[in-house]
């Protein structure tokens, strides 16, 4: 059962959203940081364990900078996560990407911590 799985396991369920906590990028860039590797590995393991699952990888930013710049940056970040997973062997047809920019914040953008929470990658499990 799910309760028996270690906390660091990522559960992929149709219709659910999973925030990939710990996936970070260089400031203003789509370059993944080295510290992102362990979370990306967990996402990879979850995709391998669920070969029928298709996910949309959504990138989000904080509200610093223009909307256009953030849309572009969030899309490039989502694509960087997809590229990492595809290099590891996940078929690219199981992964789509979208840049959401500063839409749908999960925390207030008026503190550094809030902005950090809003800069995120989510898996939206399509099927």
XYZ file of C-alpha atoms in Angstrom:
127
model
C 0.000 0.000 0.000
C 0.986 3.623 -0.375
C 1.459 3.938 3.377
C 4.252 1.350 3.242
C 6.281 3.335 0.695
C 9.161 5.491 1.882
C 8.294 9.198 2.108
C 10.728 10.031 -0.664
C 8.763 7.952 -3.169
C 6.796 9.953 -5.732
C 3.283 8.606 -6.311
C 1.852 9.164 -9.790
C -1.948 8.976 -9.923
C -4.119 9.998 -12.862
C -5.592 13.461 -12.378
C -3.162 14.332 -9.563
C -0.476 16.974 -9.389
C 2.914 16.300 -7.815
C 5.254 19.177 -6.947
C 8.845 18.069 -7.542
C 10.298 19.620 -4.398
C 14.030 20.051 -4.645
C 14.217 20.632 -8.404
C 16.030 23.963 -8.688
C 17.641 26.029 -11.397
C 20.386 28.613 -11.609
C 18.846 32.077 -11.123
C 17.176 33.336 -14.292
C 18.235 30.175 -16.113
C 16.952 26.770 -17.187
C 20.177 25.113 -15.995
C 19.339 22.441 -13.405
C 21.349 22.613 -10.195
C 23.281 19.573 -9.006
C 21.040 19.428 -5.928
C 18.085 18.623 -8.233
C 19.484 15.191 -9.115
C 17.987 13.252 -6.189
C 14.439 14.543 -6.824
C 14.806 13.980 -10.570
C 15.961 10.425 -9.860
C 12.817 9.847 -7.752
C 10.661 11.212 -10.597
C 12.481 8.898 -13.015
C 11.946 5.902 -10.703
C 8.222 6.729 -10.449
C 7.926 6.905 -14.250
C 9.768 3.578 -14.662
C 7.519 1.954 -12.040
C 4.408 3.237 -13.856
C 5.138 2.682 -17.562
C 1.581 3.549 -18.609
C 1.660 7.019 -17.017
C 1.833 10.156 -19.167
C 2.735 13.442 -17.474
C 2.677 17.094 -18.333
C 5.743 18.786 -16.840
C 4.721 22.308 -15.823
C 7.221 25.008 -14.964
C 6.343 27.946 -12.735
C 8.205 31.109 -11.738
C 7.837 33.775 -9.089
C 6.607 37.270 -9.986
C 10.032 38.861 -10.484
C 10.486 40.036 -14.073
C 8.048 40.418 -16.948
C 5.222 37.978 -17.654
C 6.689 37.204 -21.088
C 10.146 36.501 -19.679
C 8.678 34.252 -16.974
C 6.509 32.305 -19.455
C 9.587 31.644 -21.564
C 11.796 30.768 -18.574
C 9.213 28.407 -17.067
C 8.787 26.629 -20.425
C 12.566 26.216 -20.789
C 12.801 24.849 -17.240
C 10.032 22.303 -17.903
C 11.863 21.294 -21.100
C 15.120 20.892 -19.125
C 13.397 18.431 -16.771
C 11.938 16.527 -19.744
C 15.364 16.396 -21.424
C 16.929 15.004 -18.229
C 14.299 12.250 -18.005
C 14.565 11.395 -21.718
C 18.378 11.147 -21.441
C 17.818 8.598 -18.648
C 15.561 6.536 -20.920
C 11.972 7.738 -20.418
C 10.243 7.807 -23.842
C 9.637 11.437 -24.841
C 6.061 10.653 -25.928
C 5.179 10.115 -22.247
C 6.190 13.672 -21.349
C 4.766 17.009 -22.454
C 5.888 20.392 -21.191
C 4.203 23.687 -20.478
C 5.416 26.994 -19.088
C 2.947 28.566 -16.684
C 5.138 31.531 -15.753
C 3.907 33.341 -12.658
C 0.349 31.949 -12.872
C -1.130 29.860 -10.053
C 1.213 30.849 -7.185
C 1.135 28.457 -4.237
C 2.537 31.055 -1.797
C 2.588 34.867 -1.496
C 5.269 36.471 -3.680
C 6.060 39.111 -1.026
C 8.752 37.106 0.792
C 11.871 35.312 -0.454
C 10.480 32.012 0.894
C 7.166 32.515 -0.884
C 8.905 33.320 -4.175
C 11.090 30.217 -3.744
C 7.970 28.046 -3.303
C 6.438 29.525 -6.457
C 9.515 28.667 -8.526
C 8.644 25.034 -9.053
C 8.186 22.109 -11.383
C 4.967 20.098 -11.219
C 3.993 16.795 -12.752
C 0.364 16.805 -13.886
C -0.542 13.152 -14.361
C -2.612 12.980 -17.567
C -3.101 9.218 -17.709
